[in-house]
Tab-separated table of C-alpha atoms and ligand atoms in Angstrom:
chain	number	residue	atom	x	y	z
A	11	UNK	CA	61.482	21.688	-11.729
A	12	UNK	CA	59.588	21.167	-14.721
A	13	UNK	CA	59.463	23.671	-17.130
A	14	UNK	CA	55.710	23.461	-16.799
A	15	UNK	CA	54.935	23.732	-13.158
A	16	UNK	CA	57.787	27.064	-13.334
A	17	UNK	CA	55.084	28.306	-16.008
A	18	UNK	CA	52.262	27.900	-13.306
A	19	UNK	CA	53.486	28.941	-11.408
A	20	UNK	CA	54.403	32.197	-12.649
A	21	UNK	CA	50.523	32.628	-13.106
A	22	UNK	CA	49.920	31.831	-9.753
A	23	UNK	CA	52.522	34.713	-8.578
A	24	UNK	CA	51.175	36.895	-10.537
A	25	UNK	CA	46.941	36.230	-10.050
A	26	UNK	CA	47.992	36.318	-6.344
A	27	UNK	CA	49.527	39.844	-6.845
A	28	UNK	CA	46.467	40.629	-8.545
A	29	UNK	CA	44.580	39.968	-6.167
A	30	UNK	CA	46.515	41.603	-3.838
A	31	UNK	CA	46.347	44.430	-5.734
A	32	UNK	CA	42.391	44.489	-6.624
A	33	UNK	CA	42.064	43.944	-2.455
A	34	UNK	CA	44.031	47.010	-2.290
A	35	UNK	CA	41.266	49.391	-4.218
A	36	UNK	CA	38.083	47.684	-2.957
A	37	UNK	CA	39.985	49.329	0.445
A	38	UNK	CA	41.289	52.603	-0.608
A	39	UNK	CA	36.927	52.571	-2.114
A	40	UNK	CA	35.842	52.110	0.668
A	41	UNK	CA	38.021	54.154	2.437
A	42	UNK	CA	36.711	57.200	0.001
A	43	UNK	CA	33.292	55.837	0.431
A	44	UNK	CA	33.858	56.824	4.254
A	45	UNK	CA	35.421	59.638	3.430
A	46	UNK	CA	32.068	61.402	1.635
A	47	UNK	CA	29.724	59.901	4.106
A	48	UNK	CA	31.118	62.120	6.638
A	49	UNK	CA	31.321	64.711	4.516
A	50	UNK	CA	27.318	63.838	3.884
A	51	UNK	CA	27.247	63.608	8.166
A	52	UNK	CA	28.928	67.628	8.610
A	53	UNK	CA	27.274	69.010	5.675
A	54	UNK	CA	23.197	67.100	7.565
A	55	UNK	CA	24.355	68.769	11.243
A	56	UNK	CA	24.630	72.175	9.612
A	57	UNK	CA	20.978	71.572	7.896
A	58	UNK	CA	19.580	71.190	10.585
A	59	UNK	CA	20.863	73.818	12.943
A	60	UNK	CA	18.859	75.645	9.348
A	61	UNK	CA	16.001	74.039	9.925
A	62	UNK	CA	16.249	74.785	14.089
A	63	UNK	CA	16.227	78.365	13.346
A	64	UNK	CA	13.420	78.878	10.462
A	65	UNK	CA	11.465	76.952	13.217
A	66	UNK	CA	12.244	79.276	15.283
A	67	UNK	CA	11.632	82.135	12.871
A	68	UNK	CA	8.845	81.064	11.682
A	69	UNK	CA	7.024	80.509	15.576
A	70	UNK	CA	8.348	84.743	16.315
A	71	UNK	CA	6.525	85.606	13.712
A	72	UNK	CA	3.251	84.164	14.092
A	73	UNK	CA	3.735	85.791	17.203
A	74	UNK	CA	4.091	88.686	16.384
A	75	UNK	CA	0.814	88.082	14.059
A	76	UNK	CA	-0.924	86.831	16.904
A	77	UNK	CA	0.222	90.458	19.133
A	78	UNK	CA	-0.878	92.487	15.949
A	79	UNK	CA	-4.484	91.090	15.523
A	80	UNK	CA	-4.567	90.972	19.889
A	81	UNK	CA	-4.526	94.690	19.299
A	82	UNK	CA	-5.930	95.236	16.376
A	83	UNK	CA	-9.379	93.523	18.643
A	84	UNK	CA	-7.983	95.589	21.734
A	85	UNK	CA	-8.549	99.595	19.469
A	86	UNK	CA	-12.305	97.561	18.038
A	87	UNK	CA	-12.983	97.000	21.799
A	88	UNK	CA	-11.876	100.394	23.490
A	89	UNK	CA	-13.771	102.784	20.168
A	90	UNK	CA	-16.865	100.417	20.987
A	91	UNK	CA	-16.107	101.751	24.825
A	92	UNK	CA	-15.812	105.376	23.346
A	93	UNK	CA	-18.384	105.390	21.557
A	94	UNK	CA	-20.689	104.492	24.777
A	95	UNK	CA	-24.097	102.910	22.503
A	96	UNK	CA	-24.349	99.880	24.407
A	97	UNK	CA	-25.136	98.405	27.963
A	98	UNK	CA	-23.495	98.246	31.063
A	99	UNK	CA	-23.303	94.576	30.327
A	100	UNK	CA	-21.698	94.883	27.352
A	101	UNK	CA	-19.702	96.956	28.625
A	102	UNK	CA	-18.282	94.906	31.180
A	103	UNK	CA	-17.729	92.039	29.142
A	104	UNK	CA	-15.705	94.450	26.829
A	105	UNK	CA	-13.367	95.410	29.566
A	106	UNK	CA	-13.080	91.896	30.825
A	107	UNK	CA	-12.000	91.188	26.704
A	108	UNK	CA	-9.142	93.556	27.312
A	109	UNK	CA	-8.137	93.249	29.771
A	110	UNK	CA	-7.459	89.277	28.917
A	111	UNK	CA	-5.948	90.384	25.404
A	112	UNK	CA	-4.051	93.058	27.404
A	113	UNK	CA	-2.684	90.154	29.917
A	114	UNK	CA	-1.624	87.624	26.469
A	115	UNK	CA	0.225	90.540	25.358
A	116	UNK	CA	1.819	91.122	27.423
A	117	UNK	CA	2.698	86.944	27.900
A	118	UNK	CA	3.627	87.413	24.707
A	119	UNK	CA	6.490	90.402	24.744
A	120	UNK	CA	7.747	88.152	27.244
A	121	UNK	CA	7.912	85.468	25.124
A	122	UNK	CA	9.071	87.901	22.886
A	123	UNK	CA	12.271	88.798	24.707
A	124	UNK	CA	13.652	85.048	25.605
A	125	UNK	CA	13.525	84.352	22.364
A	126	UNK	CA	15.232	87.080	20.941
A	127	UNK	CA	18.243	85.603	22.694
A	128	UNK	CA	17.139	82.168	22.066
A	129	UNK	CA	17.143	83.022	18.054
A	130	UNK	CA	20.378	84.878	18.307
A	131	UNK	CA	22.109	81.924	19.660
A	132	UNK	CA	21.064	79.529	17.157
A	133	UNK	CA	22.186	82.373	14.378
A	134	UNK	CA	25.845	82.103	16.219
A	135	UNK	CA	25.249	78.596	16.217
A	136	UNK	CA	24.347	78.387	12.520
A	137	UNK	CA	27.778	80.855	11.069
A	138	UNK	CA	30.110	79.026	13.888
A	139	UNK	CA	28.826	75.227	11.888
A	140	UNK	CA	29.242	76.603	8.968
A	141	UNK	CA	32.992	78.539	8.789
A	142	UNK	CA	33.809	75.007	10.308
A	143	UNK	CA	31.517	73.459	7.617
A	144	UNK	CA	34.198	74.537	5.545
A	145	UNK	CA	37.331	74.039	6.387
A	146	UNK	CA	36.773	70.634	7.918
A	147	UNK	CA	34.837	69.935	4.087
A	148	UNK	CA	38.269	71.001	2.106
A	149	UNK	CA	40.402	68.453	4.635
A	150	UNK	CA	37.755	65.770	3.230
A	151	UNK	CA	37.735	66.757	0.265
A	152	UNK	CA	41.631	66.904	0.267
A	153	UNK	CA	41.644	63.833	1.312
A	154	UNK	CA	39.374	62.697	-0.855
A	155	UNK	CA	42.048	63.750	-3.875
A	156	UNK	CA	44.599	61.580	-1.920
A	157	UNK	CA	42.885	58.366	-2.131
A	158	UNK	CA	41.587	59.200	-5.549
A	159	UNK	CA	45.603	59.190	-6.066
A	160	UNK	CA	45.603	55.706	-4.567
A	161	UNK	CA	43.402	54.432	-6.266
A	162	UNK	CA	44.611	55.825	-10.044
A	163	UNK	CA	48.384	53.735	-9.053
A	164	UNK	CA	46.565	50.947	-7.795
A	165	UNK	CA	44.247	50.849	-11.330
A	166	UNK	CA	47.192	51.135	-13.156
A	167	UNK	CA	49.379	48.518	-11.360
A	168	UNK	CA	46.631	46.107	-11.228
A	169	UNK	CA	47.057	46.453	-15.570
A	170	UNK	CA	50.417	45.967	-15.590
A	171	UNK	CA	49.946	42.763	-13.675
A	172	UNK	CA	46.677	42.073	-16.165
A	173	UNK	CA	49.094	42.859	-19.057
A	174	UNK	CA	51.421	40.330	-17.212
A	175	UNK	CA	49.456	38.127	-16.727
A	176	UNK	CA	48.816	37.518	-20.387
A	177	UNK	CA	52.403	36.577	-21.340
A	178	UNK	CA	52.299	33.935	-18.556
A	179	UNK	CA	49.347	32.469	-19.608
A	180	UNK	CA	50.732	32.887	-23.501
A	181	UNK	CA	54.042	29.951	-22.616
A	182	UNK	CA	51.797	27.964	-20.681
A	183	UNK	CA	50.418	24.486	-22.526
A	184	UNK	CA	46.535	25.031	-22.231
A	185	UNK	CA	45.285	22.067	-20.997
A	186	UNK	CA	47.412	22.910	-18.213
A	187	UNK	CA	45.910	26.377	-17.389
A	188	UNK	CA	42.325	24.724	-17.212
A	189	UNK	CA	44.225	22.639	-15.178
A	190	UNK	CA	45.030	25.299	-12.901
A	191	UNK	CA	41.752	27.648	-13.563
A	192	UNK	CA	39.371	24.839	-12.121
A	193	UNK	CA	41.647	24.422	-8.655
A	194	UNK	CA	42.090	28.636	-8.529
A	195	UNK	CA	38.000	28.600	-8.527
A	196	UNK	CA	38.540	26.784	-5.560
A	197	UNK	CA	41.948	27.220	-3.806
A	198	UNK	CA	44.348	30.345	-4.305
A	199	UNK	CA	47.177	28.505	-4.001
A	200	UNK	CA	46.504	25.726	-6.624
A	201	UNK	CA	50.718	25.088	-7.082
A	202	UNK	CA	51.511	23.742	-3.621
A	203	UNK	CA	55.108	22.584	-3.016
A	204	UNK	CA	55.501	18.939	-1.747
A	205	UNK	CA	56.879	19.214	2.585
A	206	UNK	CA	59.214	15.517	3.356
A	207	UNK	CA	55.685	14.143	1.548
A	208	UNK	CA	53.141	16.341	2.619
A	209	UNK	CA	51.165	18.671	1.006
A	210	UNK	CA	51.622	22.089	1.785
A	211	UNK	CA	48.538	22.895	0.335
A	212	UNK	CA	46.267	20.875	2.833
A	213	UNK	CA	48.455	19.428	4.410
A	214	UNK	CA	48.228	15.443	4.079
A	215	UNK	CA	50.365	13.432	3.435
A	216	UNK	CA	50.472	11.898	0.104
A	217	UNK	CA	50.998	8.302	-0.727
A	218	UNK	CA	54.997	7.140	-1.576
A	219	UNK	CA	54.132	6.025	-5.330
A	220	UNK	CA	53.401	10.249	-5.969
A	221	UNK	CA	56.162	11.168	-4.360
A	222	UNK	CA	58.014	9.521	-5.654
A	223	UNK	CA	56.532	10.493	-8.788
A	224	UNK	CA	56.821	14.341	-7.746
A	225	UNK	CA	60.994	14.045	-6.724
A	226	UNK	CA	61.418	11.864	-10.290
A	227	UNK	CA	59.798	15.232	-11.843
A	228	UNK	CA	57.483	12.801	-14.243
A	229	UNK	CA	55.257	14.716	-15.465
A	230	UNK	CA	52.158	16.414	-13.461
A	231	UNK	CA	52.095	14.669	-10.137
A	232	UNK	CA	48.710	16.310	-8.428
A	233	UNK	CA	47.509	15.354	-4.461
A	234	UNK	CA	44.702	12.569	-4.098
A	235	UNK	CA	43.309	14.031	-1.622
A	236	UNK	CA	43.182	17.734	-2.583
A	237	UNK	CA	43.566	17.740	-6.219
A	238	UNK	CA	46.761	20.038	-6.157
A	239	UNK	CA	49.506	19.994	-8.650
A	240	UNK	CA	52.508	19.438	-6.906
A	241	UNK	CA	56.043	20.396	-7.017
A	242	UNK	CA	59.306	19.110	-5.330
A	243	UNK	CA	60.965	23.390	-3.809
A	244	UNK	CA	64.376	24.335	-4.850
A	245	UNK	CA	65.283	25.008	-1.395
B	12	ZN	ZN1	47.044	18.655	-1.042
């Protein structure tokens, strides 16, 4: 095999390794992103529970305020009734108002009792969700730390392969590297074997003349269909 072909094959081999290593880094980063998003979702579900509890507490508080207001109204009506310097019609109106407001208080107090149970349930839900979140988040953070170690190792591998590539580039002639780079932008394997007269890159049969030139080791020979650089496999 021509020395130049061997040099280009070395470049092609490290380029493929570099491509695989970079894809590996990309996959690890995507996985890391998914783990971060899971933590965000877990947190969001706990804060939704906290929001729900806060809303229930606000509703409960406003019911208590309403009871206080009604109670104050009733005492005001009662005072006017007790002082007795009003007409019979006004006394009837006041008694009706007192009855209505007492009924409303009783309804609010029933609701408050139910609300207490719901509040306790919501507090318990939030508390256990917070406890579980802690454990789950720790586990996810540990997974992220492990992925970070893998990313670091993969990046070190990429850097080592890139350095190796530089070494191979120095060895090969510049005009061939330019030809290789142009082909590499189209195919992952710009250097292809000639198998029984067929280009292993595009799977098309080359002319007898081309095949002869490859077999005879007559310089750099390219496939007339895809322009890949052809060589005879040693086996
Ligand atoms: Zn071809």
